[in-house]
Amino acid sequence: MDNQSYDVVVIGGGNAALCAALAAAEHGAKVLLLERAPEAKRGGNSSFTGGGFRMVHHGASDIRRVVPDLSDADIARTDFGEYSAETYLDDLGRITQYYIDPDLAETLVRNSTDTVHWLMGRGVKFLPNYGRQAYNHEGRFRFFGGVVIYANGGGAGLVEAEYKAAAKHGVTVRYGARAMTILRGPQGVEGVRALVAGAEEEIRARAVVLACGGFEANREWRTRYLGPGWDMAKVRGTRYNTGDGIRMALDIGAQSYGQWSGCHAVAWERYANDYGDVDGQHSAGYRHSYPFGIMVNANGERFVDEGADFRNYTYAKYGRMVLAQPGNYAWQVFDSQALYLLRDEYKMRGATKVRADTLEELVGRMQDVNPEGFSKTIREYNAAVKRDVKFDPNVKDGKSTVGLAVNKTNWANTIEKPPFEAYSVGCGITFTFGGLKIDTSTHVLDIEDMPIPGLYAAGELVGGLFYFNYPGSAGLMAGSVFGRTAGREAGGYALRAP
Ligand SMILES: Cc1cc2nc3c(=O)[nH]c(=O)nc-3n(C[C@H](O)[C@H](O)[C@H](O)COP(=O)(O)OP(=O)(O)OC[C@H]3O[C@@H](n4cnc5c(N)ncnc54)[C@H](O)[C@@H]3O)c2cc1C
């Protein structure tokens, strides 16, 4: 057993952990970061992301401050809109059915823009997300759904820049290092016990930051907490987030918080691997263009309003809807009117895709779909579409269906113009919503709502932020805001501690 001593130990190696490690080091603390994954697979779910950040902004001039090389031509062809703190808070409230912890929501929103600037100061570069968050429609882009920017190089680029900054700030990183237990003494946290390359080590620290993800990669906990069937979901990202941080904190008296039966889960390539693969084409699994088509189940029936809102506000809850269908799968169906809008992943190798010039041929090729049910659905759907309303992918265009049991509220083009394409999807889990209770300074709270001295948390394992649903690109933003706060607070505490 090797004995070592630090001011702050950060557990986890993704965005929240790196923000915490950086902020603690900037505070003057001696910091150790423990990443369970080997170096080649470091970075957690953060490295799998598209790198989107949801921040408050007031239009082009704020965006230019974050993207200094934005050209005048880009500005001229783009409507960035505005995303005020009030709208952000409204979105968080509405999306979570007003269960969100209001103090955590305020902290996230009010610190979002400043934290993006803080990341820029540490080498992260941001770009506007044309194509994903704004479509080229009649020569103009208009950003929708509250998100404009993403980190250069996506999640992989973000994490790379953060590891570089951590090295520059003198953070020690150990890979293949799985924290197992938090050491708690009479005054509070005293360190952690970890398995490093199969050997147990005790690491002394005045403060510990937990930033080691949710329990999405733990098949057994998924079934236990999310419910039957969740063992069958594919994990979109890292295999290392198995709930260790949550368990370790609960073991020393932390309070569980948030929606333990809830998670972020999307319609995902049906035959995707069990976990994301950082070396492979993990992004090939995305099937986020469903607002421009329809989704049908094994009976050939629609089961969800594909156009209820911008995809940023529906995708994270529709994975659950797919999982609930017979056989846990569905097909997304598009006609030639929408094919130009499909995201690049639809064209990548590994997509379960069929194409045909007639709908009869198409359904014949769609594995395990009832053809009569499908034909009836298409007939009724096409008859219900408001044909006189103009289609516009950048706004909620109100082009809806009328009179169906499950109506489509926006972007309801008919499915009638060949060629037709269909893509088979299953459920891909992104991260879990239940976790630990923290205050706005990221102290982990016990059942009496009292801080456990020296223990801080940030990122996915924080409960109370998301319920039922999630607004796209709030995860990295939350991890950054609370990670930075956790590092600052833990660093300050450790240096003050006797
Ligand atoms: C495919 C995909 C796309 C996404 N796109 C976006 C997006 O564009 N924008 C957005 O905001 N969010 C996105 N998300 C969600 C986002 O990934 C998470 O909200 C965010 O990355 C969580 O950060 P984190 O640091 O809490 O967790 P992670 O980045 O998952 O980091 C957890 C870390 O803890 C480590 N770990 C686990 N157990 C232990 C242990 N016992 N000891 C030591 N280390 C341990 C893991 O190895 C990992 O490094 C996406 C997620 C996926 C999967």
Short mmCIF file of C-alpha atoms and ligand atoms in Angstrom, two decimals, residues 11-17 34-37 41-53 163 177-180 211-213 216 236-238 240-242 244-245 248 264 268 282 286 315 429-431 458-461 470 472-477 479, ligand 1:
data_model
loop_
_atom_site.label_atom_id
_atom_site.label_comp_id
_atom_site.label_asym_id
_atom_site.label_seq_id
_atom_site.Cartn_x
_atom_site.Cartn_y
_atom_site.Cartn_z
CA ILE A 11 -12.36 11.47 -8.72
CA GLY A 12 -13.20 11.20 -12.40
CA GLY A 13 -11.58 12.17 -15.66
CA GLY A 14 -14.30 13.92 -17.69
CA ASN A 15 -15.29 17.56 -18.10
CA ALA A 16 -16.62 18.14 -14.57
CA ALA A 17 -13.53 16.57 -12.98
CA LEU A 34 -7.96 9.78 -10.49
CA GLU A 35 -9.31 8.51 -13.82
CA ARG A 36 -10.63 4.94 -13.77
CA ALA A 37 -10.18 4.53 -17.52
CA LYS A 41 -10.08 5.90 -23.06
CA ARG A 42 -9.93 8.89 -20.72
CA GLY A 43 -12.49 11.64 -20.63
CA GLY A 44 -15.72 9.81 -19.75
CA ASN A 45 -18.93 10.69 -21.51
CA SER A 46 -17.54 14.17 -22.03
CA SER A 47 -15.20 12.87 -24.70
CA PHE A 48 -18.14 11.29 -26.58
CA THR A 49 -20.15 14.49 -26.77
CA GLY A 50 -20.71 16.81 -29.65
CA GLY A 51 -19.27 19.47 -27.32
CA GLY A 52 -22.45 21.63 -27.26
CA PHE A 53 -22.75 24.25 -24.49
CA TYR A 163 -6.05 17.76 -19.98
CA ALA A 177 -7.15 4.38 -10.95
CA ARG A 178 -10.56 3.43 -9.59
CA ALA A 179 -11.62 5.16 -6.37
CA MET A 180 -13.50 2.68 -4.19
CA ALA A 211 -17.05 13.90 -10.53
CA CYS A 212 -17.17 10.31 -11.70
CA GLY A 213 -20.44 10.14 -13.56
CA GLU A 216 -25.76 4.53 -16.83
CA ARG A 236 -23.97 5.72 -25.77
CA GLY A 237 -20.79 6.69 -24.01
CA THR A 238 -18.25 5.41 -21.52
CA TYR A 240 -16.77 3.33 -16.67
CA ASN A 241 -19.69 5.27 -15.16
CA THR A 242 -21.13 2.57 -12.91
CA ASP A 244 -19.13 4.41 -7.88
CA GLY A 245 -19.14 8.04 -6.78
CA MET A 248 -19.12 5.93 -2.04
CA HIS A 264 -31.42 10.89 -20.58
CA TRP A 268 -30.08 5.32 -31.16
CA HIS A 282 -19.30 6.18 -31.81
CA TYR A 286 -27.12 9.36 -33.52
CA TYR A 315 -34.65 13.80 -27.92
CA ILE A 429 -28.91 5.73 -22.60
CA THR A 430 -26.78 8.84 -22.14
CA PHE A 431 -26.74 9.44 -18.39
CA ALA A 458 -20.15 17.98 -9.76
CA GLY A 459 -21.35 16.57 -13.06
CA GLU A 460 -23.68 13.70 -13.82
CA LEU A 461 -23.73 12.33 -10.28
CA TYR A 470 -33.27 17.47 -20.42
CA GLY A 472 -29.77 19.63 -25.05
CA SER A 473 -26.23 20.76 -24.17
CA ALA A 474 -26.99 21.57 -20.52
CA GLY A 475 -24.81 18.65 -19.29
CA LEU A 476 -21.40 20.02 -20.20
CA MET A 477 -22.48 23.47 -19.07
CA GLY A 479 -20.48 20.03 -15.30
C1 LIG B 1 -22.87 10.47 -27.17
C2 LIG B 1 -23.08 11.60 -26.19
C3 LIG B 1 -23.22 12.90 -26.64
C4 LIG B 1 -23.41 13.96 -25.76
N1 LIG B 1 -23.46 15.24 -26.23
C5 LIG B 1 -23.51 16.27 -25.35
C6 LIG B 1 -23.37 17.63 -25.79
O1 LIG B 1 -23.11 17.92 -26.98
N2 LIG B 1 -23.47 18.62 -24.86
C7 LIG B 1 -23.68 18.34 -23.53
O2 LIG B 1 -23.79 19.27 -22.74
N3 LIG B 1 -23.76 17.07 -23.09
C8 LIG B 1 -23.66 16.04 -23.95
N4 LIG B 1 -23.71 14.76 -23.48
C9 LIG B 1 -23.87 14.56 -22.01
C10 LIG B 1 -22.51 14.77 -21.36
O3 LIG B 1 -21.64 13.76 -21.79
C11 LIG B 1 -22.54 14.71 -19.84
O4 LIG B 1 -23.55 15.54 -19.35
C12 LIG B 1 -21.20 15.21 -19.27
O5 LIG B 1 -20.14 14.85 -20.10
C13 LIG B 1 -20.96 14.63 -17.92
O6 LIG B 1 -19.68 15.00 -17.49
P1 LIG B 1 -19.08 14.33 -16.21
O7 LIG B 1 -17.71 14.90 -16.07
O8 LIG B 1 -20.03 14.42 -15.09
O9 LIG B 1 -19.01 12.77 -16.56
P2 LIG B 1 -18.02 12.00 -17.52
O10 LIG B 1 -17.50 12.86 -18.61
O11 LIG B 1 -18.71 10.75 -17.93
O12 LIG B 1 -16.80 11.64 -16.60
C14 LIG B 1 -16.88 10.67 -15.59
C15 LIG B 1 -15.49 10.15 -15.35
O13 LIG B 1 -15.43 9.40 -14.15
C16 LIG B 1 -14.58 8.28 -14.36
N5 LIG B 1 -14.89 7.31 -13.30
C17 LIG B 1 -16.00 6.57 -13.10
N6 LIG B 1 -15.89 5.85 -11.96
C18 LIG B 1 -14.70 6.16 -11.41
C19 LIG B 1 -14.01 5.75 -10.23
N7 LIG B 1 -14.55 4.88 -9.37
N8 LIG B 1 -12.78 6.27 -9.98
C20 LIG B 1 -12.20 7.15 -10.85
N9 LIG B 1 -12.81 7.57 -11.97
C21 LIG B 1 -14.04 7.09 -12.25
C22 LIG B 1 -14.89 7.86 -15.76
O14 LIG B 1 -13.86 7.06 -16.30
C23 LIG B 1 -14.97 9.24 -16.44
O15 LIG B 1 -13.71 9.70 -16.81
C24 LIG B 1 -23.50 13.69 -24.36
C25 LIG B 1 -23.33 12.39 -23.89
C26 LIG B 1 -23.10 11.35 -24.79
C27 LIG B 1 -22.87 9.97 -24.26
#
